[in-house]
PDB file of C-alpha atoms in Angstrom:
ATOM      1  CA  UNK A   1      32.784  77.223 -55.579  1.00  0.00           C
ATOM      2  CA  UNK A   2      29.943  78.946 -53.250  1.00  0.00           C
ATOM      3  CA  UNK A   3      30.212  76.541 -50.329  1.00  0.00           C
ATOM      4  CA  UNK A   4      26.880  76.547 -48.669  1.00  0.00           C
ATOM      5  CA  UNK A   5      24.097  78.744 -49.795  1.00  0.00           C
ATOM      6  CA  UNK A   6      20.574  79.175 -48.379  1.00  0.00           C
ATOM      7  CA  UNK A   7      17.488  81.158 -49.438  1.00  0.00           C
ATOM      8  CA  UNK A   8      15.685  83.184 -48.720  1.00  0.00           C
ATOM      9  CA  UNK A   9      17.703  85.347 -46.673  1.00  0.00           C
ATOM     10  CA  UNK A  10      14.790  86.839 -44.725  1.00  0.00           C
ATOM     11  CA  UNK A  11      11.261  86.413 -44.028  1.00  0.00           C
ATOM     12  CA  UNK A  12       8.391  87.286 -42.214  1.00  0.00           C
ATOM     13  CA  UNK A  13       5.524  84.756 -41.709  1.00  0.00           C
ATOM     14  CA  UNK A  14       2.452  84.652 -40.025  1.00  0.00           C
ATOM     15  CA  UNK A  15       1.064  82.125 -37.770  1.00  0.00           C
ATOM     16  CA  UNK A  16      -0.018  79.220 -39.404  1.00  0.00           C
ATOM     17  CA  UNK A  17       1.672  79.846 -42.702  1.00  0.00           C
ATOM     18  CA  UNK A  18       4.380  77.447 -44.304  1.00  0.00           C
ATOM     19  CA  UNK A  19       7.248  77.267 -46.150  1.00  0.00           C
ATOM     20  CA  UNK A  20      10.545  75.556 -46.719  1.00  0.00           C
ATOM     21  CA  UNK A  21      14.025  76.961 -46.332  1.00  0.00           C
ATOM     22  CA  UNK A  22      16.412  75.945 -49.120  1.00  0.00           C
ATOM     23  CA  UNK A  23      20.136  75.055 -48.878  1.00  0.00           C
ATOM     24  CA  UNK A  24      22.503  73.478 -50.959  1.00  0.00           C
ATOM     25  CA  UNK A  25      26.449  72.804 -51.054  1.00  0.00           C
ATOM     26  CA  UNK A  26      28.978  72.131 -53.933  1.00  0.00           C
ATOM     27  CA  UNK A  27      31.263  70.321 -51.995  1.00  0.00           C
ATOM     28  CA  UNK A  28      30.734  66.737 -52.588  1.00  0.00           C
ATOM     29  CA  UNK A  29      30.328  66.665 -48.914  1.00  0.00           C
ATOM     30  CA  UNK A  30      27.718  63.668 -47.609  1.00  0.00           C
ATOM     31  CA  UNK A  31      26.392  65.203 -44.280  1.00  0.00           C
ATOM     32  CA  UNK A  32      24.018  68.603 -43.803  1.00  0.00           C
ATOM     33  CA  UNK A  33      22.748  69.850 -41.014  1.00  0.00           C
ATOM     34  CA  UNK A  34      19.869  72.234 -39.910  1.00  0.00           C
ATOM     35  CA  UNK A  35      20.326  74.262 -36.415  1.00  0.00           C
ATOM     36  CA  UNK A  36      18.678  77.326 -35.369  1.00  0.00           C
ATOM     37  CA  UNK A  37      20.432  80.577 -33.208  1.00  0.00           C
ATOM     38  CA  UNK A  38      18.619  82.474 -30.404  1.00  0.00           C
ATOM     39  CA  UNK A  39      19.981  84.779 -28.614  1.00  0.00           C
ATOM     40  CA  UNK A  40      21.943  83.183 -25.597  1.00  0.00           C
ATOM     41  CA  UNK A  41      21.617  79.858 -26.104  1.00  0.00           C
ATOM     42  CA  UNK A  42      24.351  78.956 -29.089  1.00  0.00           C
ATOM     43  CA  UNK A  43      22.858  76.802 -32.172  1.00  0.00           C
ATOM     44  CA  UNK A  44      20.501  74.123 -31.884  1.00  0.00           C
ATOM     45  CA  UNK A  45      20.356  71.268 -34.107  1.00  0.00           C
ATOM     46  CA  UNK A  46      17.136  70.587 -35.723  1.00  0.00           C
ATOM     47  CA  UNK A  47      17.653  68.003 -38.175  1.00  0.00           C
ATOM     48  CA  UNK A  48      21.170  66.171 -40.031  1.00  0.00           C
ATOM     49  CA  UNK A  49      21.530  64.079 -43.261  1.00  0.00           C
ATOM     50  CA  UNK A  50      23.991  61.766 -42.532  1.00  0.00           C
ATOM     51  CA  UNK A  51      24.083  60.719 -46.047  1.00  0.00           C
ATOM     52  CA  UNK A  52      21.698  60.947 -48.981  1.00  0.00           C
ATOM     53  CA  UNK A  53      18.601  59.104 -48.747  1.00  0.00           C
ATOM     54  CA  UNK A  54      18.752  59.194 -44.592  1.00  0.00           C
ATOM     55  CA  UNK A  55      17.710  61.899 -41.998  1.00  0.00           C
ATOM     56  CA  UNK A  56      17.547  61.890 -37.918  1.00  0.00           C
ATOM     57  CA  UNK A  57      16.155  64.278 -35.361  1.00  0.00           C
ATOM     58  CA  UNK A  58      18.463  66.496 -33.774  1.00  0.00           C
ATOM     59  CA  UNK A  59      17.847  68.266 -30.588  1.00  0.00           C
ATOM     60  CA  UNK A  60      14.685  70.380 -31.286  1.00  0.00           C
ATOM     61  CA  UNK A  61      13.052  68.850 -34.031  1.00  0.00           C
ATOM     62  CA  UNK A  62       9.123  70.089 -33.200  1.00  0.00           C
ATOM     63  CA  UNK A  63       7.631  72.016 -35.793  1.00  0.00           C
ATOM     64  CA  UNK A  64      10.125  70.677 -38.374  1.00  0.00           C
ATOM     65  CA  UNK A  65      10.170  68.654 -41.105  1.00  0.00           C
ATOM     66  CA  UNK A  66      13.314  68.213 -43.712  1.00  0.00           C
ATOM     67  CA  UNK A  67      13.904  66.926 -46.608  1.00  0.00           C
ATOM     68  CA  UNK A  68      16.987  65.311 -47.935  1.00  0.00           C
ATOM     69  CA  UNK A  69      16.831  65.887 -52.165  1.00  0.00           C
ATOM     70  CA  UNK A  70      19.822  64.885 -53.268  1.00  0.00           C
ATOM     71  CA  UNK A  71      23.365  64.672 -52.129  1.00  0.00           C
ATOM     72  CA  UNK A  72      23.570  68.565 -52.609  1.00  0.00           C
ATOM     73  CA  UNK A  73      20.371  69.791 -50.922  1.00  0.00           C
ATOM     74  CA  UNK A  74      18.603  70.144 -47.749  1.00  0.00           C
ATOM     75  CA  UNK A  75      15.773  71.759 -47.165  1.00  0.00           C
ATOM     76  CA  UNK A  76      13.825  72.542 -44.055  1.00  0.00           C
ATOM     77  CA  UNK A  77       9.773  72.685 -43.680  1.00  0.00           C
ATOM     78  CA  UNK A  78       7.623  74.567 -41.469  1.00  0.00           C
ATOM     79  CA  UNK A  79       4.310  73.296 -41.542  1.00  0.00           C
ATOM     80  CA  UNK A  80       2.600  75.348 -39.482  1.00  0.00           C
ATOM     81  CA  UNK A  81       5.220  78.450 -38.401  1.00  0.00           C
ATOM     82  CA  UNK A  82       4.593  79.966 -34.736  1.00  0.00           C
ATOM     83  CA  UNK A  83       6.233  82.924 -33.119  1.00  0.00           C
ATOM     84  CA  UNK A  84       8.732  80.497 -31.451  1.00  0.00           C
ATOM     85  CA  UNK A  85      10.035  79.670 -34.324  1.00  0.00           C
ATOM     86  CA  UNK A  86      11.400  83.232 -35.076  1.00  0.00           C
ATOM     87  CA  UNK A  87      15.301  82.791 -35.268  1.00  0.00           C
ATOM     88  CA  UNK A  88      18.016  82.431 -37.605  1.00  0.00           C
ATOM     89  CA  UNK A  89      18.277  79.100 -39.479  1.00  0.00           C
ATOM     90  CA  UNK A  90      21.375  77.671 -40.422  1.00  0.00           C
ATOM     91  CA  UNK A  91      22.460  75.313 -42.542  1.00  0.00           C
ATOM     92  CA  UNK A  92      26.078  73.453 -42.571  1.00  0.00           C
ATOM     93  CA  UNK A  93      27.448  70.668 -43.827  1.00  0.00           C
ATOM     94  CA  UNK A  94      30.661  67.844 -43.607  1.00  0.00           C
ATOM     95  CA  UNK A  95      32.343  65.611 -45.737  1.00  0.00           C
ATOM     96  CA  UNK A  96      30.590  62.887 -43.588  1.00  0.00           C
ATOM     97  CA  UNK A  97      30.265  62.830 -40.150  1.00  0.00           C
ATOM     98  CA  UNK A  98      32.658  62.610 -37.357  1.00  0.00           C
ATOM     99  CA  UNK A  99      36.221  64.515 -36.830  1.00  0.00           C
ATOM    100  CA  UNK A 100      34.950  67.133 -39.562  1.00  0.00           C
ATOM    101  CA  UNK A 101      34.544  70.959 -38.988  1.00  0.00           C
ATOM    102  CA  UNK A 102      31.307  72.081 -40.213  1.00  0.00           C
ATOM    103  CA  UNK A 103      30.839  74.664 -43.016  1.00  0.00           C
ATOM    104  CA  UNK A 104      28.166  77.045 -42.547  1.00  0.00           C
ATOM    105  CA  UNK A 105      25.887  78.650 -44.863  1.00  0.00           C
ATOM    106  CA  UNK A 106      24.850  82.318 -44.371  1.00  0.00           C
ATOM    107  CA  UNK A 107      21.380  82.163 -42.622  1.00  0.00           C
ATOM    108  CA  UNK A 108      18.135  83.056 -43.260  1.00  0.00           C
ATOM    109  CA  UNK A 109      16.562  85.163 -40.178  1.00  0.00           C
ATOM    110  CA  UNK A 110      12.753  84.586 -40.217  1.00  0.00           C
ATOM    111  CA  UNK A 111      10.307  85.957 -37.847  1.00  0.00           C
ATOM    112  CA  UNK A 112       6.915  84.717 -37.334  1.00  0.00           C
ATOM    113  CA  UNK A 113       4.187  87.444 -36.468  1.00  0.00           C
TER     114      UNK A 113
ATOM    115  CA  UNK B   1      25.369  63.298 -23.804  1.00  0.00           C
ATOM    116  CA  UNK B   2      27.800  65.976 -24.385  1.00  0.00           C
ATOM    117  CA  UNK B   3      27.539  69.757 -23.242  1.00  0.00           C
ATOM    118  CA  UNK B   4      29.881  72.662 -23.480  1.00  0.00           C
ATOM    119  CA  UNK B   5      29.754  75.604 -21.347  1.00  0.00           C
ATOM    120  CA  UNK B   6      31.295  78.741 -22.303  1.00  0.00           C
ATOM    121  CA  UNK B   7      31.714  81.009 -19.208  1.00  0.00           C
ATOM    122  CA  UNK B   8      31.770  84.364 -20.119  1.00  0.00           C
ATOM    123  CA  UNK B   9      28.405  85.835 -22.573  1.00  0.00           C
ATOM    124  CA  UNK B  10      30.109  89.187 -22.714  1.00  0.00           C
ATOM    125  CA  UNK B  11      33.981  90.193 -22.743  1.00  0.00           C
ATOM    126  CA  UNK B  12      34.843  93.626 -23.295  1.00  0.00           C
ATOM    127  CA  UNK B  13      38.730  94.429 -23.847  1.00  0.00           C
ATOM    128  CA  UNK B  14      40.587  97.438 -25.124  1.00  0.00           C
ATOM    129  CA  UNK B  15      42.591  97.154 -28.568  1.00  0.00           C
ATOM    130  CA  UNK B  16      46.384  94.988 -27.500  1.00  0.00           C
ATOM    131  CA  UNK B  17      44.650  93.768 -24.135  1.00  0.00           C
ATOM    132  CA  UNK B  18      45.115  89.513 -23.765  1.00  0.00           C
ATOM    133  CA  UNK B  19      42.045  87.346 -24.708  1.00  0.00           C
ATOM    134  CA  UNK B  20      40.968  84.380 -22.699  1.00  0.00           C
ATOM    135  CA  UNK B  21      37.518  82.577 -23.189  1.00  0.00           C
ATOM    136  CA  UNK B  22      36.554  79.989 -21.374  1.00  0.00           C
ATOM    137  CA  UNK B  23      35.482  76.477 -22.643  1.00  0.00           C
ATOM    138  CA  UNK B  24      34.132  73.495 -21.024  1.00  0.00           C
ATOM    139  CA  UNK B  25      32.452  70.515 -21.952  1.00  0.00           C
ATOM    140  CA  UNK B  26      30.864  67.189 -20.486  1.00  0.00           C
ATOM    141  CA  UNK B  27      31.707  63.804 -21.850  1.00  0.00           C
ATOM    142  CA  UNK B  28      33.501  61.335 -21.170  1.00  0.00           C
ATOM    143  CA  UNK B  29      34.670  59.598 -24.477  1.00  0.00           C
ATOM    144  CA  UNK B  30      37.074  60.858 -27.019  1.00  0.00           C
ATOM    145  CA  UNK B  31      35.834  64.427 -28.329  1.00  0.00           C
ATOM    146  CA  UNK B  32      36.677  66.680 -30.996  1.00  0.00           C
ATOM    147  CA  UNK B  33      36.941  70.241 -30.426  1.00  0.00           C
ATOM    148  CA  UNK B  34      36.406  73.077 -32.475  1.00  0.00           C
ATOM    149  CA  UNK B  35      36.116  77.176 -31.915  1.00  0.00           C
ATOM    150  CA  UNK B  36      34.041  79.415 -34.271  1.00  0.00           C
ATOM    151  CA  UNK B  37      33.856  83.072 -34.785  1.00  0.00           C
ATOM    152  CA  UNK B  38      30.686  85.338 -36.263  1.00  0.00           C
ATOM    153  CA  UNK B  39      31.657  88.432 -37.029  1.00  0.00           C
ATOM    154  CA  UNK B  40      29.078  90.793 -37.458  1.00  0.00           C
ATOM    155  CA  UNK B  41      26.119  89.976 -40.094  1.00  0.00           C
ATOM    156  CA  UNK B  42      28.341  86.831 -41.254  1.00  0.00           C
ATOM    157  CA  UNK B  43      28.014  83.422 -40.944  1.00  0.00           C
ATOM    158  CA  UNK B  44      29.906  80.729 -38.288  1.00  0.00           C
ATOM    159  CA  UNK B  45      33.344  80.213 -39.733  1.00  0.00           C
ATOM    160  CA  UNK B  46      36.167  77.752 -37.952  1.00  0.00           C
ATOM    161  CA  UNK B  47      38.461  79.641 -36.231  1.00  0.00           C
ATOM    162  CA  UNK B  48      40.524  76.561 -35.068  1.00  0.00           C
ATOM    163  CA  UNK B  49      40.179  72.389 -34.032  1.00  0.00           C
ATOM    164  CA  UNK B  50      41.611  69.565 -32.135  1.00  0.00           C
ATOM    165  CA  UNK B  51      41.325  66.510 -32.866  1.00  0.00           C
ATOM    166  CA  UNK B  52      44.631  64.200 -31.609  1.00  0.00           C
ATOM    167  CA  UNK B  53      47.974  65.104 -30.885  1.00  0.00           C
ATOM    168  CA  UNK B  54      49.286  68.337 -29.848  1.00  0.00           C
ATOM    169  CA  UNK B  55      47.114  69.880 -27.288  1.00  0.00           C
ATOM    170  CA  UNK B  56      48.086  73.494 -28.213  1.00  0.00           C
ATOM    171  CA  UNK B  57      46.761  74.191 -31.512  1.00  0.00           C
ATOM    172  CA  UNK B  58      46.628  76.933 -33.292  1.00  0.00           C
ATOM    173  CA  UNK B  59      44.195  78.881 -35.667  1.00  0.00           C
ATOM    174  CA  UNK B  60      43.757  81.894 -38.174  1.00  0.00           C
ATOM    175  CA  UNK B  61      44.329  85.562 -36.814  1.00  0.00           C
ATOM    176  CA  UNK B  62      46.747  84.836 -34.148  1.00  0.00           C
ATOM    177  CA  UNK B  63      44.528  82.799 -32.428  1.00  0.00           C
ATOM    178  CA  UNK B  64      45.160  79.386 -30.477  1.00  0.00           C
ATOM    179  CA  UNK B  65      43.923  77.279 -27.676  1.00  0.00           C
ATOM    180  CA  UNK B  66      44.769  74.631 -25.431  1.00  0.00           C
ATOM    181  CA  UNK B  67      42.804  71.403 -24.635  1.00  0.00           C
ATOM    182  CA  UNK B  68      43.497  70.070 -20.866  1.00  0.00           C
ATOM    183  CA  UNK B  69      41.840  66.933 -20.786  1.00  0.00           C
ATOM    184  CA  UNK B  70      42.214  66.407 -17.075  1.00  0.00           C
ATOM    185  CA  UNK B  71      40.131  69.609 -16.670  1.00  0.00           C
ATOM    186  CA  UNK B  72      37.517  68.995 -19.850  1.00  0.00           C
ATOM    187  CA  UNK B  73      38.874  72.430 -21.122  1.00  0.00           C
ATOM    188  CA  UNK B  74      39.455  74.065 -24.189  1.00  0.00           C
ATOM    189  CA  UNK B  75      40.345  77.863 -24.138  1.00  0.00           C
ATOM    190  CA  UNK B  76      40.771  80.057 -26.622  1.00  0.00           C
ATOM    191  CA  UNK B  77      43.523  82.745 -26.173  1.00  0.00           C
ATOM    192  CA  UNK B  78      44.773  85.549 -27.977  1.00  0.00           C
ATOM    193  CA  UNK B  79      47.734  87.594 -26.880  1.00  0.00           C
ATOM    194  CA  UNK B  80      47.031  91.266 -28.460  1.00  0.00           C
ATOM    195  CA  UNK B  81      43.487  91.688 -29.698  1.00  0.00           C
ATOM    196  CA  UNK B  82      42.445  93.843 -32.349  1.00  0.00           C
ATOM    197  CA  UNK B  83      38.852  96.039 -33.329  1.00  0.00           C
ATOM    198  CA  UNK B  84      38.565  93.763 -35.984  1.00  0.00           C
ATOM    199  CA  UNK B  85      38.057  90.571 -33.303  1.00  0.00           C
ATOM    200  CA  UNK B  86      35.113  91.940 -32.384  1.00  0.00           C
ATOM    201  CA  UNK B  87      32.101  88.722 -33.362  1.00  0.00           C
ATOM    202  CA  UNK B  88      30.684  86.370 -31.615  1.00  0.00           C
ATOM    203  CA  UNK B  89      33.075  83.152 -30.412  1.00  0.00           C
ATOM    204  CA  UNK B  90      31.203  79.620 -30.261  1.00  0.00           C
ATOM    205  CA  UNK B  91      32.718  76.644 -28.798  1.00  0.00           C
ATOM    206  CA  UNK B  92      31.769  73.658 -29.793  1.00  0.00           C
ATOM    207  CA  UNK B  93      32.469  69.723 -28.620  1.00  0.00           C
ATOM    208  CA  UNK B  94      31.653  66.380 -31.259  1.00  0.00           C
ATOM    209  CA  UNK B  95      31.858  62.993 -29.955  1.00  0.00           C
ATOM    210  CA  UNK B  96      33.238  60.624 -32.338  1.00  0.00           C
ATOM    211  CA  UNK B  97      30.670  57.727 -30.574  1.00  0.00           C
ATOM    212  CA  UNK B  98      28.079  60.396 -31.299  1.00  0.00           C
ATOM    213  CA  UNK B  99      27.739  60.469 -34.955  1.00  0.00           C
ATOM    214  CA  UNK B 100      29.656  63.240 -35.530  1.00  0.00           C
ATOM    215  CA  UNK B 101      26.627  65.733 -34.129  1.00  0.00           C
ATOM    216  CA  UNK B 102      27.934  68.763 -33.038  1.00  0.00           C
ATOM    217  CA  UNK B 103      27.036  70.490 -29.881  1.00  0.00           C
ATOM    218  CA  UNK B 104      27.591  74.172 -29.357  1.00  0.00           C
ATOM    219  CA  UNK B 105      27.971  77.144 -26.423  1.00  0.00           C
ATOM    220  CA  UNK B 106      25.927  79.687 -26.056  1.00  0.00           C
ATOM    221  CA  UNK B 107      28.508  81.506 -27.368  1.00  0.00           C
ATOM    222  CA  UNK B 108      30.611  84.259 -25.979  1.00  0.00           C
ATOM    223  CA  UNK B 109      30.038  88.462 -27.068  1.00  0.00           C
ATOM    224  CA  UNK B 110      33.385  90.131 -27.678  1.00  0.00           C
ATOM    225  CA  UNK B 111      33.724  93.807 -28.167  1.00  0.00           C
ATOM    226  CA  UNK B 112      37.215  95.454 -28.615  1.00  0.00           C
ATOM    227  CA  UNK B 113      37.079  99.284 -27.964  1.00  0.00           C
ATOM    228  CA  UNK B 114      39.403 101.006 -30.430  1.00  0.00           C
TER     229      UNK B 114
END
């Protein structure tokens, strides 16, 4: 039972380039969630999965674009990286959402020259 | 919408000293409330949560905190810290009318000298 995993656990970008952050759980559980940490200001959600099949904007969604793949992954899309997206992505997940602690996966730290 | 505030962004304590970080959030429905530690180079794991009931609840490693509703408070304590408490502490408030979203503190430093 791995939890929450995510890959890559590092990477550099340049401006303009894309990719797509992977993460997946073996938990049966039915929400995920995307946030990113910065120094200082805590986690950020970017994007949640409710359930399979649905997705909703969190609190800093620019820039971002997720898919929701199956009831096991979650993967996060920058189309077009920029330097202020250099952080450390997150992803978590719940059983479903509401009075539910959230299990975290174990980052991935990008930076965007 | 819901905030937390976390007062302190740095707390620096010798090994046995008493641990008290702050926690306060802004809503005015029912709220679940959780703490979570980073230790160094790991990833957010729950250190402790309230959701109904007793307002003293306690958590792994000795840990425990009290929610005062009256003040919108949830501190963590810990009577004798150790070097090994030495992470990052997040506290973090969910709404249950909010669809279970999560929002966090900027989180609070702790460093135990040995």
């Amino acid at each position: 039972n791995a939890g929450v995993t995510q890959t890559p656990k590092f990477q550099v970008l340049k401006t303009g380039q894309s990719m797509t952050l992977q993460c997946a759980q073996d938990m049966n559980h039915n929400s995920m969630y995307w946030y990113r940490q910065d120094p200082g200001m805590g986690l950020r959600l970017i994007y949640y999965s409710a359930s399979e099949g649905t997705t909703d904007k969190g609190e800093v969604p620019n820039g971002y674009n997720v898919s929701r793949l199956n009831k096991r992954e979650f993967s996060l899309r920058l189309e077009s990286a920029a330097p202020s997206q250099t952080s450390v992505y997150f992803c978590a997940s719940t059983p479903r959402t509401g009075a539910y602690e959230q299990y975290f996966g174990p980052g991935t730290r990008l930076t965007v020259t | 919408a819901q905030s937390v505030s976390q007062h302190n962004h740095h707390v620096i304590l010798s090994e046995a000293a008493s641990l008290e970080l702050g926690c306060n959030y802004s809503y005015g429905g029912t709220v679940n409330l959780f703490w979570y530690v980073q230790y160094p180079g790991q990833h957010l794991q729950l250190l402790l949560k309230y959701f109904s009931g007793d307002p003293l609840v306690k958590g792994i490693k000795g840990f425990e905190a009290e929610f005062i509703k009256s003040k919108f408070s949830f501190n963590l304590r810990k009577p004798s810290v150790q070097w090994s408490d030495t992470a990052e502490y997040f506290c973090a408030v969910n709404a249950r009318a909010n669809a279970g979203k999560s929002t966090f503190g900027d989180g609070t430093t702790l460093t135990v000298k040995p």
